[in-house]
Amino acid sequence: MNHKQKIKQIIFALFIFSILATTPLWAWFSFFKLSYINWEGNQKIPSEQLDQNFQALYGKNIFKIKLETIEEKLLADPRIRSVDARRVLPNQLTVTIEEKRAIILVQAKRLFGLSLDLELIPLDSLAEDLPVITGCSFSPVKYYKKLQHKELNLAWDLYQIFLKKDLSLANRISEISVENEKNLAVYFMPDGLKVNLGVGDWETKLKRLQEVLQREENLRSVDLRFKNMAVLKFKEDKESKLARI
């Protein structure tokens, strides 16, 4: 940097400083008064409703607004899972909301959504293409309350293993059926393949299922409840076939 450029930078800095020094304090307070809240991520809760709930914040200095208070107030709504509030200069706030949403459906007398926190939630149009857990029963139903239900937890754990280990297969699941306390059956699209997986040791059974699907076609059902053995039934054959895997 040459001498002339340094002089220009110093002059510019002094010019900015002079503006800041001569601007009245009341003008700066006015400059930072909240004029707009940008709501992000909210789908079920209208932005207009949120604006009404936080109307008292408008006109306040954004640096005097406690972001933690905004987050706590929003988290008191059982529909909301997480909140992140931040200031945007000179006079705005951005609030990012994560709403609870259905990860899988549950059929128990009627259809419910099940959230990531294992809470039953009302259904919406976003949940139309999700797989469904069947064979569970519970009452009374309380929305947005974590369920402690043995069979439902088993089905949830099984679904999570598919999601983590084989997303392609997980996306083909149409139903996880709790047939009894010793067997969970999974149905796959598009052909309705039924796979009996028993209870427990599901990662190993998933690997065995992957092997079966790689080498067999036209399957109607697969039973993996037996150690190192799979019982295979085919669409065009009434007989069962035993396969060591």
Short mmCIF file of C-alpha atoms in Angstrom, two decimals:
data_model
loop_
_atom_site.label_atom_id
_atom_site.label_comp_id
_atom_site.label_asym_id
_atom_site.label_seq_id
_atom_site.Cartn_x
_atom_site.Cartn_y
_atom_site.Cartn_z
CA MET A 1 0.00 0.00 0.00
CA ASN A 2 1.48 3.39 -1.05
CA HIS A 3 1.55 6.62 0.99
CA LYS A 4 -1.39 8.23 -0.85
CA GLN A 5 -3.67 5.21 -0.21
CA LYS A 6 -2.85 5.30 3.50
CA ILE A 7 -3.73 9.01 3.64
CA LYS A 8 -7.05 8.36 1.88
CA GLN A 9 -7.94 5.58 4.35
CA ILE A 10 -7.12 7.80 7.33
CA ILE A 11 -9.24 10.64 5.93
CA PHE A 12 -12.16 8.24 5.30
CA ALA A 13 -11.91 6.82 8.84
CA LEU A 14 -11.91 10.34 10.30
CA PHE A 15 -14.93 11.22 8.20
CA ILE A 16 -16.91 8.21 9.49
CA PHE A 17 -15.83 8.95 13.06
CA SER A 18 -17.00 12.55 12.75
CA ILE A 19 -20.43 11.37 11.59
CA LEU A 20 -20.72 8.94 14.50
CA ALA A 21 -19.54 11.55 17.00
CA THR A 22 -21.97 14.23 15.85
CA THR A 23 -25.06 12.01 15.49
CA PRO A 24 -27.41 12.51 18.46
CA LEU A 25 -27.83 9.53 20.79
CA TRP A 26 -31.61 9.51 20.26
CA ALA A 27 -31.04 8.95 16.55
CA TRP A 28 -29.09 5.75 17.22
CA PHE A 29 -31.82 4.46 19.54
CA SER A 30 -34.33 5.11 16.78
CA PHE A 31 -32.07 3.43 14.22
CA PHE A 32 -32.16 0.10 16.15
CA LYS A 33 -35.91 0.03 16.86
CA LEU A 34 -37.40 -3.31 15.78
CA SER A 35 -39.44 -2.90 12.60
CA TYR A 36 -39.67 -6.44 11.23
CA ILE A 37 -39.45 -10.08 12.39
CA ASN A 38 -38.58 -12.62 9.72
CA TRP A 39 -40.18 -15.98 10.62
CA GLU A 40 -38.54 -19.03 9.05
CA GLY A 41 -39.49 -22.71 9.08
CA ASN A 42 -43.05 -22.29 10.34
CA GLN A 43 -45.61 -24.18 8.28
CA LYS A 44 -48.41 -25.04 10.71
CA ILE A 45 -48.23 -21.76 12.65
CA PRO A 46 -49.02 -18.70 10.48
CA SER A 47 -46.53 -15.82 10.52
CA GLU A 48 -49.43 -13.43 11.13
CA GLN A 49 -50.27 -15.26 14.36
CA LEU A 50 -46.64 -15.14 15.46
CA ASP A 51 -46.48 -11.40 14.73
CA GLN A 52 -49.54 -10.88 16.92
CA ASN A 53 -48.02 -12.92 19.75
CA PHE A 54 -44.88 -10.76 19.71
CA GLN A 55 -46.46 -7.42 18.83
CA ALA A 56 -45.10 -5.87 22.04
CA LEU A 57 -41.52 -6.20 20.74
CA TYR A 58 -41.99 -3.82 17.82
CA GLY A 59 -40.41 -0.43 18.38
CA LYS A 60 -37.98 -1.72 21.01
CA ASN A 61 -34.20 -1.52 20.61
CA ILE A 62 -33.15 -4.89 19.24
CA PHE A 63 -30.17 -4.99 21.61
CA LYS A 64 -32.52 -4.69 24.59
CA ILE A 65 -34.70 -7.58 23.42
CA LYS A 66 -33.78 -10.83 25.17
CA LEU A 67 -33.59 -13.49 22.50
CA GLU A 68 -33.79 -16.22 25.14
CA THR A 69 -37.21 -14.94 26.18
CA ILE A 70 -38.48 -15.23 22.61
CA GLU A 71 -37.16 -18.78 22.35
CA GLU A 72 -38.64 -19.82 25.70
CA LYS A 73 -42.05 -18.40 24.83
CA LEU A 74 -42.12 -20.21 21.48
CA LEU A 75 -40.92 -23.51 22.99
CA ALA A 76 -43.90 -23.40 25.36
CA ASP A 77 -45.98 -24.25 22.27
CA PRO A 78 -46.01 -28.10 22.10
CA ARG A 79 -46.01 -27.97 18.30
CA ILE A 80 -42.51 -26.47 18.24
CA ARG A 81 -39.36 -28.60 18.61
CA SER A 82 -36.58 -25.98 18.47
CA VAL A 83 -36.08 -22.23 18.00
CA ASP A 84 -33.14 -20.05 17.02
CA ALA A 85 -33.55 -16.25 17.32
CA ARG A 86 -30.91 -13.78 16.12
CA ARG A 87 -30.55 -10.05 15.50
CA VAL A 88 -30.20 -8.63 11.99
CA LEU A 89 -28.84 -5.11 11.79
CA PRO A 90 -30.03 -2.50 11.89
CA ASN A 91 -33.59 -3.16 13.08
CA GLN A 92 -34.75 -6.72 12.44
CA LEU A 93 -34.93 -10.16 14.04
CA THR A 94 -34.83 -13.53 12.29
CA VAL A 95 -36.48 -16.40 14.15
CA THR A 96 -36.01 -19.93 12.77
CA ILE A 97 -38.57 -22.44 13.98
CA GLU A 98 -38.45 -26.22 13.71
CA GLU A 99 -41.96 -27.59 14.03
CA LYS A 100 -42.64 -31.14 15.14
CA ARG A 101 -43.57 -33.25 12.15
CA ALA A 102 -44.57 -36.83 11.51
CA ILE A 103 -41.68 -39.18 10.73
CA ILE A 104 -43.91 -42.26 10.47
CA LEU A 105 -47.64 -42.94 10.88
CA VAL A 106 -49.33 -45.04 13.57
CA GLN A 107 -52.64 -46.86 13.06
CA ALA A 108 -54.39 -47.31 16.41
CA LYS A 109 -58.17 -47.15 15.91
CA ARG A 110 -57.40 -44.10 13.77
CA LEU A 111 -54.32 -42.69 12.07
CA PHE A 112 -51.79 -40.51 13.90
CA GLY A 113 -48.38 -39.07 13.14
CA LEU A 114 -45.36 -39.99 15.26
CA SER A 115 -42.72 -37.31 15.73
CA LEU A 116 -38.97 -37.64 16.15
CA ASP A 117 -39.53 -37.33 19.91
CA LEU A 118 -41.98 -40.29 19.90
CA GLU A 119 -44.98 -38.04 20.39
CA LEU A 120 -48.33 -38.58 18.70
CA ILE A 121 -49.22 -35.55 16.59
CA PRO A 122 -52.20 -34.64 14.38
CA LEU A 123 -51.87 -35.50 10.73
CA ASP A 124 -51.40 -32.98 7.96
CA SER A 125 -50.98 -33.13 4.20
CA LEU A 126 -47.18 -33.45 4.55
CA ALA A 127 -47.56 -36.92 6.09
CA GLU A 128 -49.41 -38.60 3.22
CA ASP A 129 -46.57 -40.75 1.85
CA LEU A 130 -45.10 -42.03 5.11
CA PRO A 131 -45.00 -45.70 6.18
CA VAL A 132 -47.38 -46.82 8.91
CA ILE A 133 -46.94 -48.82 12.12
CA THR A 134 -49.86 -51.18 12.81
CA GLY A 135 -50.71 -53.60 15.62
CA CYS A 136 -50.37 -51.12 18.52
CA SER A 137 -53.19 -50.00 20.76
CA PHE A 138 -53.24 -47.34 23.45
CA SER A 139 -55.69 -45.00 25.11
CA PRO A 140 -56.35 -42.32 25.97
CA VAL A 141 -54.48 -40.55 23.19
CA LYS A 142 -52.64 -37.38 24.20
CA TYR A 143 -51.04 -35.28 21.49
CA TYR A 144 -47.49 -33.99 21.99
CA LYS A 145 -46.81 -36.30 24.94
CA LYS A 146 -43.93 -38.80 24.71
CA LEU A 147 -45.21 -42.35 24.55
CA GLN A 148 -43.80 -45.16 26.65
CA HIS A 149 -45.14 -48.10 24.68
CA LYS A 150 -43.09 -51.27 24.29
CA GLU A 151 -44.37 -52.46 20.90
CA LEU A 152 -44.35 -48.98 19.40
CA ASN A 153 -40.78 -48.41 20.57
CA LEU A 154 -39.73 -51.72 18.99
CA ALA A 155 -41.25 -50.72 15.65
CA TRP A 156 -39.62 -47.28 15.89
CA ASP A 157 -36.19 -48.80 16.64
CA LEU A 158 -36.53 -51.16 13.69
CA TYR A 159 -37.41 -48.30 11.34
CA GLN A 160 -34.43 -46.28 12.56
CA ILE A 161 -32.09 -49.17 11.73
CA PHE A 162 -33.41 -49.28 8.17
CA LEU A 163 -32.99 -45.50 7.85
CA LYS A 164 -29.40 -45.63 9.08
CA LYS A 165 -28.23 -48.80 7.34
CA ASP A 166 -30.16 -48.96 4.07
CA LEU A 167 -32.05 -45.82 3.08
CA SER A 168 -33.09 -47.34 -0.25
CA LEU A 169 -34.91 -50.19 1.50
CA ALA A 170 -36.27 -47.81 4.16
CA ASN A 171 -37.90 -45.72 1.44
CA ARG A 172 -39.70 -48.82 0.17
CA ILE A 173 -41.31 -49.65 3.54
CA SER A 174 -45.09 -49.29 3.46
CA GLU A 175 -45.93 -50.91 6.81
CA ILE A 176 -44.31 -52.21 9.98
CA SER A 177 -46.73 -54.63 11.61
CA VAL A 178 -46.43 -55.60 15.27
CA GLU A 179 -47.93 -59.07 14.82
CA ASN A 180 -47.22 -60.17 18.38
CA GLU A 181 -44.64 -59.62 21.11
CA LYS A 182 -42.21 -61.96 19.33
CA ASN A 183 -42.51 -60.82 15.72
CA LEU A 184 -42.43 -57.63 13.69
CA ALA A 185 -43.21 -57.93 9.98
CA VAL A 186 -42.21 -55.33 7.40
CA TYR A 187 -44.04 -54.84 4.09
CA PHE A 188 -42.24 -53.31 1.12
CA MET A 189 -43.45 -51.48 -1.96
CA PRO A 190 -44.11 -51.86 -4.82
CA ASP A 191 -44.96 -55.57 -4.73
CA GLY A 192 -46.07 -56.09 -1.12
CA LEU A 193 -43.12 -58.27 -0.09
CA LYS A 194 -43.53 -59.38 3.55
CA VAL A 195 -40.45 -59.91 5.72
CA ASN A 196 -40.74 -61.45 9.19
CA LEU A 197 -37.92 -60.16 11.38
CA GLY A 198 -38.84 -61.39 14.84
CA VAL A 199 -37.55 -59.20 17.68
CA GLY A 200 -33.95 -58.11 18.15
CA ASP A 201 -30.65 -58.55 16.29
CA TRP A 202 -32.10 -56.51 13.46
CA GLU A 203 -28.84 -55.24 11.98
CA THR A 204 -27.74 -58.81 11.32
CA LYS A 205 -31.15 -59.68 9.90
CA LEU A 206 -31.05 -56.64 7.64
CA LYS A 207 -27.72 -57.82 6.19
CA ARG A 208 -29.26 -61.24 5.57
CA LEU A 209 -32.26 -59.64 3.89
CA GLN A 210 -29.95 -57.66 1.62
CA GLU A 211 -28.24 -60.92 0.58
CA VAL A 212 -31.58 -62.58 -0.16
CA LEU A 213 -32.80 -59.67 -2.27
CA GLN A 214 -29.58 -59.62 -4.25
CA ARG A 215 -29.86 -63.25 -5.36
CA GLU A 216 -33.61 -63.99 -5.43
CA GLU A 217 -36.51 -62.58 -7.46
CA ASN A 218 -40.32 -62.84 -7.43
CA LEU A 219 -40.42 -63.20 -3.68
CA ARG A 220 -43.75 -63.15 -1.83
CA SER A 221 -42.34 -63.39 1.69
CA VAL A 222 -39.09 -63.86 3.62
CA ASP A 223 -38.88 -65.21 7.15
CA LEU A 224 -35.65 -64.35 8.95
CA ARG A 225 -36.59 -65.42 12.46
CA PHE A 226 -34.38 -68.51 12.31
CA LYS A 227 -30.65 -68.40 12.94
CA ASN A 228 -28.59 -68.56 9.71
CA MET A 229 -31.70 -69.62 7.82
CA ALA A 230 -34.29 -67.87 5.67
CA VAL A 231 -37.67 -69.28 4.68
CA LEU A 232 -38.52 -67.99 1.21
CA LYS A 233 -41.89 -68.03 -0.52
CA PHE A 234 -42.25 -67.11 -4.17
CA LYS A 235 -45.17 -65.56 -6.02
CA GLU A 236 -45.65 -68.40 -8.48
CA ASP A 237 -44.82 -71.27 -6.14
CA LYS A 238 -46.85 -72.58 -3.22
CA GLU A 239 -43.85 -74.37 -1.77
CA SER A 240 -41.38 -72.74 0.62
CA LYS A 241 -37.64 -72.77 0.11
CA LEU A 242 -35.01 -72.85 2.84
CA ALA A 243 -31.86 -70.84 2.24
CA ARG A 244 -28.77 -70.71 4.41
CA ILE A 245 -27.48 -67.16 4.85
#
